[in-house]
PDB file of C-alpha atoms and ligand atoms in Angstrom:
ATOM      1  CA  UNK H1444      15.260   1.459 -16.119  1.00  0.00           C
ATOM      2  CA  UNK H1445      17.594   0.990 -19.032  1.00  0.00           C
ATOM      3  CA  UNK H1446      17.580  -3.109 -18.612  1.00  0.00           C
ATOM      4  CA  UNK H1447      16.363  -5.213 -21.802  1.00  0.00           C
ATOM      5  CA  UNK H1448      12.534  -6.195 -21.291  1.00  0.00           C
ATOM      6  CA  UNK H1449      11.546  -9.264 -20.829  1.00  0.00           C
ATOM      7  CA  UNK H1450       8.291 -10.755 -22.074  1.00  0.00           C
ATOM      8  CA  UNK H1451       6.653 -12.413 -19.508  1.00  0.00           C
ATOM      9  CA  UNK H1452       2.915 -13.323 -20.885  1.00  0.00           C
ATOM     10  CA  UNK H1453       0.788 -11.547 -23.401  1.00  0.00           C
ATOM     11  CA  UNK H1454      -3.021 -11.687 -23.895  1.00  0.00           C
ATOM     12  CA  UNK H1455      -5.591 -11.346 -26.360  1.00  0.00           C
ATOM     13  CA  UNK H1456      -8.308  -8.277 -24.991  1.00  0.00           C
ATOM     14  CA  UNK H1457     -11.014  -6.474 -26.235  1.00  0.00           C
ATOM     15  CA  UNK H1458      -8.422  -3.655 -27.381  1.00  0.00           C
ATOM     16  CA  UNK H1459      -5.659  -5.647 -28.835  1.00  0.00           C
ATOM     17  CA  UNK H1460      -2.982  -7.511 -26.947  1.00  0.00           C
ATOM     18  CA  UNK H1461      -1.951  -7.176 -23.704  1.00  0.00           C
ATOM     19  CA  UNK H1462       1.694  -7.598 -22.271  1.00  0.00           C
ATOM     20  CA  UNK H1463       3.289  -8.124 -18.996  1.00  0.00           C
ATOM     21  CA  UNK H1464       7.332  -7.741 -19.515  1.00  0.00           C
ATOM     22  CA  UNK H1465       9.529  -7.154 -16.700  1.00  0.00           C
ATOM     23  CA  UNK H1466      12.552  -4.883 -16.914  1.00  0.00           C
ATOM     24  CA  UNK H1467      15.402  -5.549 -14.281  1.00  0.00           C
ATOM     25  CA  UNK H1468      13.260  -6.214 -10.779  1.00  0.00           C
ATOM     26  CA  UNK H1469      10.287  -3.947 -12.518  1.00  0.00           C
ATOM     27  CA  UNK H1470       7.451  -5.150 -13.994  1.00  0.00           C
ATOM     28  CA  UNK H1471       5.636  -2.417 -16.996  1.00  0.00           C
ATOM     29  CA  UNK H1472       2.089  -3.221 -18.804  1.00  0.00           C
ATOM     30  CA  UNK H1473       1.953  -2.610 -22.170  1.00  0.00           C
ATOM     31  CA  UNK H1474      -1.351  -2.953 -24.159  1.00  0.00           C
ATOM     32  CA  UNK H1475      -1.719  -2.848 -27.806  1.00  0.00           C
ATOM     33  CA  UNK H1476       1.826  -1.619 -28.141  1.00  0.00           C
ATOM     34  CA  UNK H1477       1.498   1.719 -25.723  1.00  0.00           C
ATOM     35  CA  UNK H1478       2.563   1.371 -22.544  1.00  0.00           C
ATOM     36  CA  UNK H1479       0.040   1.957 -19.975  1.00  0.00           C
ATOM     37  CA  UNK H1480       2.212   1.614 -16.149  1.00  0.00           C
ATOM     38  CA  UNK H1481       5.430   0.307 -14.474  1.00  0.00           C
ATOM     39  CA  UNK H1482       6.396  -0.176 -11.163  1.00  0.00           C
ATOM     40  CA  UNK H1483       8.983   1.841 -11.115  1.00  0.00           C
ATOM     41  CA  UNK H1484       7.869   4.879  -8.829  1.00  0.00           C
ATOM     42  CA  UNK H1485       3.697   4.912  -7.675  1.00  0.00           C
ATOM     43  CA  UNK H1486       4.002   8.334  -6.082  1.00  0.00           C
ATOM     44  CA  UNK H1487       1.428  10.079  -7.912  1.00  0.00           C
ATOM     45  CA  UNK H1488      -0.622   7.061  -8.529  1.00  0.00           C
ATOM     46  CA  UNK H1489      -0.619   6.785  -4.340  1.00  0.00           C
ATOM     47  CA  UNK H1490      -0.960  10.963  -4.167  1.00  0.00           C
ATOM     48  CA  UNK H1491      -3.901  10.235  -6.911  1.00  0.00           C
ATOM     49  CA  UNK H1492      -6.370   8.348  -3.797  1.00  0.00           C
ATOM     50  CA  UNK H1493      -5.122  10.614  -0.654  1.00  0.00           C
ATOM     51  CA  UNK H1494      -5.568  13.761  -2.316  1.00  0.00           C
ATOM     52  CA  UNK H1495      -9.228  12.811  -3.224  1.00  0.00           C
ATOM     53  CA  UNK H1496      -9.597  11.209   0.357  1.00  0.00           C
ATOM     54  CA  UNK H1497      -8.244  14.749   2.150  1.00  0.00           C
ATOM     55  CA  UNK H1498     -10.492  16.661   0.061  1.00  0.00           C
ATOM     56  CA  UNK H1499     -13.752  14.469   1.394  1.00  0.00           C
ATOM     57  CA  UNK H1500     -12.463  16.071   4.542  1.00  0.00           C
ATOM     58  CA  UNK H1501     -14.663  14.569   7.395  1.00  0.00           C
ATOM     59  CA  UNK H1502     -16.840  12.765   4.323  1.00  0.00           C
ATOM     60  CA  UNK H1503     -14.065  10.258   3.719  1.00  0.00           C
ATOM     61  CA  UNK H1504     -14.795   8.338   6.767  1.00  0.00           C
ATOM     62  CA  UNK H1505     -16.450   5.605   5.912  1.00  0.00           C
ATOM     63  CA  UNK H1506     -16.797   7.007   2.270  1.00  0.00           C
ATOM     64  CA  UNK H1507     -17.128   4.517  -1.263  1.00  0.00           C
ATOM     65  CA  UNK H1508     -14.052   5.017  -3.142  1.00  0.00           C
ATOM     66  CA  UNK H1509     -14.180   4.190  -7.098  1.00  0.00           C
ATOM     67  CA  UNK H1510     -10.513   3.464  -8.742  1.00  0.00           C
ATOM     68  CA  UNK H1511     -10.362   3.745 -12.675  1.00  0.00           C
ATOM     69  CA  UNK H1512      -7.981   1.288 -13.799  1.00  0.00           C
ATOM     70  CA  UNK H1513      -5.792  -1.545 -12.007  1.00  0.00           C
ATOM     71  CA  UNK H1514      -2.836  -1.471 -13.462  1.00  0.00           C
ATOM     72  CA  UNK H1515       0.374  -2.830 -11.145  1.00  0.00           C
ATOM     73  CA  UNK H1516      -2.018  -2.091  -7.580  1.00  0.00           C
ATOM     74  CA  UNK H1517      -0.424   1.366  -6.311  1.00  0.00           C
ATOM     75  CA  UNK H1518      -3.526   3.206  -6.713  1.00  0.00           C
ATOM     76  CA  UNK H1519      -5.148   0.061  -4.971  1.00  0.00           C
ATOM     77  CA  UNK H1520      -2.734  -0.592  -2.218  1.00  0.00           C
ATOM     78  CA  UNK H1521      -2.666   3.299  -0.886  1.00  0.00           C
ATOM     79  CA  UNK H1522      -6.622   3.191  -0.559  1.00  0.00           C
ATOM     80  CA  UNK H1523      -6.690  -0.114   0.885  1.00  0.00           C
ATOM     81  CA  UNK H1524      -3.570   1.487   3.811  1.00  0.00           C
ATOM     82  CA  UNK H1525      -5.918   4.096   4.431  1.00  0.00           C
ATOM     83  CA  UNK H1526      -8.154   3.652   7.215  1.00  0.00           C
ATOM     84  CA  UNK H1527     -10.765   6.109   5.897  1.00  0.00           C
ATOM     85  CA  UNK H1528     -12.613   4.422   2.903  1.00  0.00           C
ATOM     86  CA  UNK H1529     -15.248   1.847   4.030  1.00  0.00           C
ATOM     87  CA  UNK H1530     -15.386   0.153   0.487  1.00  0.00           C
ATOM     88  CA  UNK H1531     -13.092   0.076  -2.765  1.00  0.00           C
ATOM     89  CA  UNK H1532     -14.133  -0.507  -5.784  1.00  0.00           C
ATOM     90  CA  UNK H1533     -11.321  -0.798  -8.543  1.00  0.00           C
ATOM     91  CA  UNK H1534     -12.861  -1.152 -12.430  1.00  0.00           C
ATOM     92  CA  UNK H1535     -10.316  -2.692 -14.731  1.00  0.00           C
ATOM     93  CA  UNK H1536     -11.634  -3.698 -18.189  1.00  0.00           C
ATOM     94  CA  UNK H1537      -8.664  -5.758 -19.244  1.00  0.00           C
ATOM     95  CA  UNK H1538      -9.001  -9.579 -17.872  1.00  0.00           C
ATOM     96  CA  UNK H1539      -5.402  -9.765 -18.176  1.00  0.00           C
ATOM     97  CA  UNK H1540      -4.418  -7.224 -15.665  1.00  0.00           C
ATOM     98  CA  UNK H1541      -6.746  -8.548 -12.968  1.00  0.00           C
ATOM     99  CA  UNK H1542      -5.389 -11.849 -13.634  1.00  0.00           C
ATOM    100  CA  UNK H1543      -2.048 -11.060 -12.930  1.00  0.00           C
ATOM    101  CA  UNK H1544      -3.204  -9.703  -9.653  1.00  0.00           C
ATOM    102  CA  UNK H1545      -5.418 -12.258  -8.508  1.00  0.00           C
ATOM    103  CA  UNK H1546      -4.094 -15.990 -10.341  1.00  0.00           C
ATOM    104  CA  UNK H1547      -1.755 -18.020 -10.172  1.00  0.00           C
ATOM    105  CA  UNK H1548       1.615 -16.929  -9.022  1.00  0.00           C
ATOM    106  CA  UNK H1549      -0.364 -13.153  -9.418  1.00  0.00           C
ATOM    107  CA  UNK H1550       2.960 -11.445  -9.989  1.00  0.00           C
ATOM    108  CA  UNK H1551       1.510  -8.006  -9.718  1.00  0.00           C
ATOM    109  CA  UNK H1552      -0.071  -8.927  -6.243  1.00  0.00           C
ATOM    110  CA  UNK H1553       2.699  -7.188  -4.038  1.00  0.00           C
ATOM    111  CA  UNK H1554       2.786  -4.034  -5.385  1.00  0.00           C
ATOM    112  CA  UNK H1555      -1.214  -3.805  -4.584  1.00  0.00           C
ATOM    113  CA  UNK H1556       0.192  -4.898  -0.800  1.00  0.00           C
ATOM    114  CA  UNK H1557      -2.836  -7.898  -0.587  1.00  0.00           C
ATOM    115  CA  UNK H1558      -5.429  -5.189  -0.978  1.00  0.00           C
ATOM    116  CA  UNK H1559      -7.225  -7.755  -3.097  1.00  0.00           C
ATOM    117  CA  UNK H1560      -8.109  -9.398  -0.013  1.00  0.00           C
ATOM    118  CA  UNK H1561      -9.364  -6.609   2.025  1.00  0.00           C
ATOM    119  CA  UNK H1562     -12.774  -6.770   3.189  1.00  0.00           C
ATOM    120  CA  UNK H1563     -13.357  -3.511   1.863  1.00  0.00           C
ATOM    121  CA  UNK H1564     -12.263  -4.364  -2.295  1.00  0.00           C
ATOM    122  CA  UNK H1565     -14.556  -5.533  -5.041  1.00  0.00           C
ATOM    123  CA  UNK H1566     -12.706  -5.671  -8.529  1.00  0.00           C
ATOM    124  CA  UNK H1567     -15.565  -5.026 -11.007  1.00  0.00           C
ATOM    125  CA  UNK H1568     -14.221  -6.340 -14.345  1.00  0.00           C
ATOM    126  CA  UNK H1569     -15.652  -3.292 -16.854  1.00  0.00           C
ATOM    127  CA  UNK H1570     -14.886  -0.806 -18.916  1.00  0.00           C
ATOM    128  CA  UNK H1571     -14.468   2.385 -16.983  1.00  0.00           C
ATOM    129  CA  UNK H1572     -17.200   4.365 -18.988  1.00  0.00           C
ATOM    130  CA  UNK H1573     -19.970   2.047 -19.656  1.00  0.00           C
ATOM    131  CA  UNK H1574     -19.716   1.218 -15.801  1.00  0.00           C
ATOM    132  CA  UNK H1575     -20.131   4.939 -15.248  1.00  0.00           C
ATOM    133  CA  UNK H1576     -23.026   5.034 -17.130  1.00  0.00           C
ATOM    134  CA  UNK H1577     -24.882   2.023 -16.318  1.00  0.00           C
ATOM    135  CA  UNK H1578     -24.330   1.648 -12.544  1.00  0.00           C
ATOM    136  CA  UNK H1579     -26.470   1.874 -10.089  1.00  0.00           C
ATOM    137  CA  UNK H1580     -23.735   2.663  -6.945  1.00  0.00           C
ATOM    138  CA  UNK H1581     -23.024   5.800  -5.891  1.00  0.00           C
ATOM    139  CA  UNK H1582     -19.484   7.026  -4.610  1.00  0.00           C
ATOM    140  CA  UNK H1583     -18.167  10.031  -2.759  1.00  0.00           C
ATOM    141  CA  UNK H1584     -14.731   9.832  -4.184  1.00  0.00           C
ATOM    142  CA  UNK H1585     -14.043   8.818  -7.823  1.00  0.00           C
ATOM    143  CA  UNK H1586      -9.716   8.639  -8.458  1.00  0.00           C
ATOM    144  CA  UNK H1587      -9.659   8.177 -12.346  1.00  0.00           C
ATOM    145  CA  UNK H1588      -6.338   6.540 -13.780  1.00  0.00           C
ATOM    146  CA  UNK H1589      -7.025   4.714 -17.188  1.00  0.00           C
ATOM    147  CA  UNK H1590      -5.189   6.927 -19.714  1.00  0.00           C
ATOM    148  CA  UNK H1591      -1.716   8.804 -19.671  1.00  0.00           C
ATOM    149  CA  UNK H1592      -4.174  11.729 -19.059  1.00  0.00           C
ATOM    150  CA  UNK H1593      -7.718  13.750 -21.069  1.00  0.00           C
ATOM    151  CA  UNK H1594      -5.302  14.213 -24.261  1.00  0.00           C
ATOM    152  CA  UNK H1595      -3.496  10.674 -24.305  1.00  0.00           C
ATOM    153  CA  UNK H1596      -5.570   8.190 -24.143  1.00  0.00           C
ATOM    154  CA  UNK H1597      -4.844   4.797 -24.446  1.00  0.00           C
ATOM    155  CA  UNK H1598      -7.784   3.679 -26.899  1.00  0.00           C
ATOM    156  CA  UNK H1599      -9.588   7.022 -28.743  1.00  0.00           C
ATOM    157  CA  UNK H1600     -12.801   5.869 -26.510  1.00  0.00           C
ATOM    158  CA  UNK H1601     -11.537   6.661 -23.343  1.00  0.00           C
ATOM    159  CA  UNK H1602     -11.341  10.320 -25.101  1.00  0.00           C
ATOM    160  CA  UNK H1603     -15.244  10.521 -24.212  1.00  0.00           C
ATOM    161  CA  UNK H1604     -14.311  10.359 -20.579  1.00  0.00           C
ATOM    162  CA  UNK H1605     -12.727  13.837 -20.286  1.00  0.00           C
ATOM    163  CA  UNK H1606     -15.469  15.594 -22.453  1.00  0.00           C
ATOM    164  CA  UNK H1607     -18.938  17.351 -21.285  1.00  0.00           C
ATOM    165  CA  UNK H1608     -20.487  14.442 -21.744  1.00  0.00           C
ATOM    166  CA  UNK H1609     -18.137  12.052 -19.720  1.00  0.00           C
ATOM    167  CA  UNK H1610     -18.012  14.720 -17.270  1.00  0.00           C
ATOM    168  CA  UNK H1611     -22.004  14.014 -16.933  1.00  0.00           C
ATOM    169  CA  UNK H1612     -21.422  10.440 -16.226  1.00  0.00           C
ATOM    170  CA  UNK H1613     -18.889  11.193 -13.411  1.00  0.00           C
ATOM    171  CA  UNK H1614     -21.305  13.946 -11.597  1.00  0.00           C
ATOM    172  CA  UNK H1615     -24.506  11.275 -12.398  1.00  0.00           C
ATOM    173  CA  UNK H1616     -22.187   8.655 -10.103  1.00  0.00           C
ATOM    174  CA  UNK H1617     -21.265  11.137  -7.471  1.00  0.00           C
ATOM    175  CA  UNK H1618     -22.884  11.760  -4.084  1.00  0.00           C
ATOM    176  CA  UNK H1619     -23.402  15.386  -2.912  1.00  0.00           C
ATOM    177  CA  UNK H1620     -20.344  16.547  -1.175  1.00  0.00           C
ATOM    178  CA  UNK H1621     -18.379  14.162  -3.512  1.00  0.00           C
ATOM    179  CA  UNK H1622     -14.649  14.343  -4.788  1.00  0.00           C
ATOM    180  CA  UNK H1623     -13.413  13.757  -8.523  1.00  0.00           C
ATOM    181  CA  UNK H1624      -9.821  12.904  -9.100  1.00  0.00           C
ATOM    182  CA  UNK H1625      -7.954  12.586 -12.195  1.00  0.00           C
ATOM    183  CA  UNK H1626      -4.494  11.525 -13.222  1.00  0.00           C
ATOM    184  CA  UNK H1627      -2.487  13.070 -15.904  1.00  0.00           C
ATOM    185  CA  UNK H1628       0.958  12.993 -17.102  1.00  0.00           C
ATOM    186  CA  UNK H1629       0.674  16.579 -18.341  1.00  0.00           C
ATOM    187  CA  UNK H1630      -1.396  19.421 -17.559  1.00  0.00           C
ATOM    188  CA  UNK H1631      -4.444  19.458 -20.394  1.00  0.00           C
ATOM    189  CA  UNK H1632      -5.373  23.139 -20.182  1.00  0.00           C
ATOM    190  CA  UNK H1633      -9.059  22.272 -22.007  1.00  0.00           C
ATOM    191  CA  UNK H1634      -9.782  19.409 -19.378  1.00  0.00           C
ATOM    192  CA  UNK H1635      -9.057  21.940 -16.455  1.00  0.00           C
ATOM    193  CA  UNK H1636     -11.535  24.679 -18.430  1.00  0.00           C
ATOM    194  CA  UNK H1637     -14.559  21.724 -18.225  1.00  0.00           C
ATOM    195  CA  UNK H1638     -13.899  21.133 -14.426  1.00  0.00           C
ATOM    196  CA  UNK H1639     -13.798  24.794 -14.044  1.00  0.00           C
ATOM    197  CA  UNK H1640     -17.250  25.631 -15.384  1.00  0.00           C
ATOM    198  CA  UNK H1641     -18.815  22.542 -13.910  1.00  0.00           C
ATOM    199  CA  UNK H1642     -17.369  22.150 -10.186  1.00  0.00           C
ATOM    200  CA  UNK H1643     -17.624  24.310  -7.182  1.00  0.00           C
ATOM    201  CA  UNK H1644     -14.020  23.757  -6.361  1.00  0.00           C
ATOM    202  CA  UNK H1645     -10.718  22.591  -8.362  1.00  0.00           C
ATOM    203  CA  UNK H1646      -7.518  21.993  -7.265  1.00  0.00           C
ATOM    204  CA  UNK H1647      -4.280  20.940  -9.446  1.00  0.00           C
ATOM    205  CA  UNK H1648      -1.607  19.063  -7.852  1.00  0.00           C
ATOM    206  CA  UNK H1649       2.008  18.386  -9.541  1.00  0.00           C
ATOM    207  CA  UNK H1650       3.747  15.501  -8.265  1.00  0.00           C
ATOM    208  CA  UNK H1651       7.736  15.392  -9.446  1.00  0.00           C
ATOM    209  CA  UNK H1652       8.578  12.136 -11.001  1.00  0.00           C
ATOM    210  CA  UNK H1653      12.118  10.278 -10.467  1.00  0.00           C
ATOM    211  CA  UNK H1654      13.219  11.036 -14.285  1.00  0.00           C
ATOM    212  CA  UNK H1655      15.688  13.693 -14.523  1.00  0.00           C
ATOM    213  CA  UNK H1656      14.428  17.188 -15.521  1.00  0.00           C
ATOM    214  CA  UNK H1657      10.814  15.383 -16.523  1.00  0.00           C
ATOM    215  CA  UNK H1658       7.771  17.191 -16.340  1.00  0.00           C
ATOM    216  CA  UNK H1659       5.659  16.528 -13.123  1.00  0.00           C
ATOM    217  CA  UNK H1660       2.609  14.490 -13.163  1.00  0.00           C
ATOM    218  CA  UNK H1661      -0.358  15.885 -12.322  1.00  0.00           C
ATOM    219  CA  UNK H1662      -3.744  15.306 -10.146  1.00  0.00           C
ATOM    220  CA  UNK H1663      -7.194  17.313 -11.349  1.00  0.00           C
ATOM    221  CA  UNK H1664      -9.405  17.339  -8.306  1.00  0.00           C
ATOM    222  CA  UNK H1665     -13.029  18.818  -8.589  1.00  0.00           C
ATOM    223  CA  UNK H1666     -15.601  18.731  -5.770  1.00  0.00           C
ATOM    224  CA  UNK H1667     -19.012  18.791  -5.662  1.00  0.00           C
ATOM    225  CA  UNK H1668     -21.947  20.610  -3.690  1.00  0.00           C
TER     226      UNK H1668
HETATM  227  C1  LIG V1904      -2.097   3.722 -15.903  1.00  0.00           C
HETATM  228  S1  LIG V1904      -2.822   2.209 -15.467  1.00  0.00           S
HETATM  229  C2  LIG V1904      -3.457   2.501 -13.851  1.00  0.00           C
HETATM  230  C3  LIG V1904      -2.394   2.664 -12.844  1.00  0.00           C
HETATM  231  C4  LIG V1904      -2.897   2.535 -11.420  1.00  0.00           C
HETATM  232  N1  LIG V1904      -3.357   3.823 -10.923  1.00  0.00           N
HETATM  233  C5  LIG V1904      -1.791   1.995 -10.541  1.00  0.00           C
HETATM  234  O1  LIG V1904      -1.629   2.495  -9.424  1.00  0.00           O
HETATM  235  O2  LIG V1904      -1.112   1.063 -10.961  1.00  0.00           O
HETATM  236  C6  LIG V1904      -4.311   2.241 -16.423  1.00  0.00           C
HETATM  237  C7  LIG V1904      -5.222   1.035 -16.207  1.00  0.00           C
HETATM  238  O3  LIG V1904      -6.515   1.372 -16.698  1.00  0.00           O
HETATM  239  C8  LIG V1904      -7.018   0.312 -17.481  1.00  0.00           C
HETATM  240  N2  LIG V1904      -7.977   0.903 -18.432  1.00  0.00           N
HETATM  241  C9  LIG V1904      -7.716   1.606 -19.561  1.00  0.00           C
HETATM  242  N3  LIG V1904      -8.868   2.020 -20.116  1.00  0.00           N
HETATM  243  C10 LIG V1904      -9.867   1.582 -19.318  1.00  0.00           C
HETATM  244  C11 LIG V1904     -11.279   1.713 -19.364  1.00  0.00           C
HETATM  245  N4  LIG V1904     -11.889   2.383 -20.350  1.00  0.00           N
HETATM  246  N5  LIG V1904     -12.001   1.135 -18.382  1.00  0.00           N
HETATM  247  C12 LIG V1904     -11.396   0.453 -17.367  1.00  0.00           C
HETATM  248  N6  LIG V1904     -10.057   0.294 -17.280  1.00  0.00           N
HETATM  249  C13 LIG V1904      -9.299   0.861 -18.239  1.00  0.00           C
HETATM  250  C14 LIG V1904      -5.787  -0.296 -18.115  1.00  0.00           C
HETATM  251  O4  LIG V1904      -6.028  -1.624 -18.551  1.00  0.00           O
HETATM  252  C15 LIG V1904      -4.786  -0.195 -16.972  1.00  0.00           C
HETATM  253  O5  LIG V1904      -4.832  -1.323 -16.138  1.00  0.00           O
END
């Protein structure tokens, strides 16, 4: 991607201003000047949902599926291509990102495939953490995306999500039997420590990205008893 961007629209938000630009045929989100997600690749974002679905094992028929964060739909579309959930929830606290999936000429829609329209989605406009705490749903898989992972976070709140107490919020939302899933950019050996002394099982997955000689993403996945 070595194109000029383009600004397309920008947005006032709770956190600053948010920016669609597209670079080339690619579209990248940028909010309050860091850049949050392209559409450039989607592997691990995709690799993010299945590995928390496999992981249900038999559980993930029919299983509630909670996605952290919107952003261009790949996390989104590969849950909604998967037979195996039987409802999606996505929670996206910028307006602006859900609006360019849902309004107007919506011109993040394709990458989420139309899995705004399956039966199965709800997109619950809130901010990741206060929705963990306050809800009153329960999920068996949770597939967390809203940071470039526990130590690079987008706003210094989202911080709170990868500590003891954030950790608390995830298990208080999560059925028995249930499957936590987090994406990371880099491996965060503290974050890996916490799901080690809380969860009966963890599993790390690296997922090469296209850039040349770049480190591999990474999916944290913890289950429950
Ligand atoms: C890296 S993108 C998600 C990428 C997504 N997995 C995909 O497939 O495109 C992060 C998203 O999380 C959202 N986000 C960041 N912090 C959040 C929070 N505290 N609560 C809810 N959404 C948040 C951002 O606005 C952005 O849309």
């Amino acid at each position: 991607m070595n194109e000029t961007p383009v600004l397309l629209e920008r947005r006032e938000g709770p956190y600053g201003e948010v920016a669609l630009r597209a670079r080339g045929a690619d579209f990248e989100i940028i909010a309050n000047g860091c850049f949050l997600m392209d559409t450039s690749d989607g592997q691990s974002e995709r690799v993010l949902v299945t590995a928390a679905l496999d992981a249900l094992g038999d559980g993930a028929h029919g299983a509630h599926l909670l996605i952290g964060g919107l952003g261009v739909g790949f996390s989104l579309a590969q849950a909604a291509a998967d037979p195996r959930p039987g409802r999606i929830s996505v929670v996206e606290r910028e307006a602006a990102v859900i609006a360019w999936h849902t309004e107007g000429d919506a011109p993040l829609a394709r990458f989420a495939e139309g899995a705004h329209r399956d039966p199965r989605t709800t997109i619950v406009h809130d901010d990741l953490l206060d929705h963990l705490a306050s809800t009153t749903e329960r999920y068996d898989a949770l597939a967390l995306d809203i940071d470039n992972g526990p130590d690079w976070t987008v706003t210094q709140g989202n911080d709170g999500l990868y500590s003891e107490a954030g950790l608390d919020r995830m298990e208080r939302v999560l059925n028995p039997g249930g499957v936590l899933a987090v994406w990371s950019a880099a491996h965060s050996p503290a974050f890996e420590a916490r799901l080690r002394s809380r969860f009966a099982r963890i599993g790390v997955v690296e997922v090469p990205v296209k850039v040349e000689r770049g480190a591999p993403d990474v999916v944290y996945l913890a289950s429950r008893l």
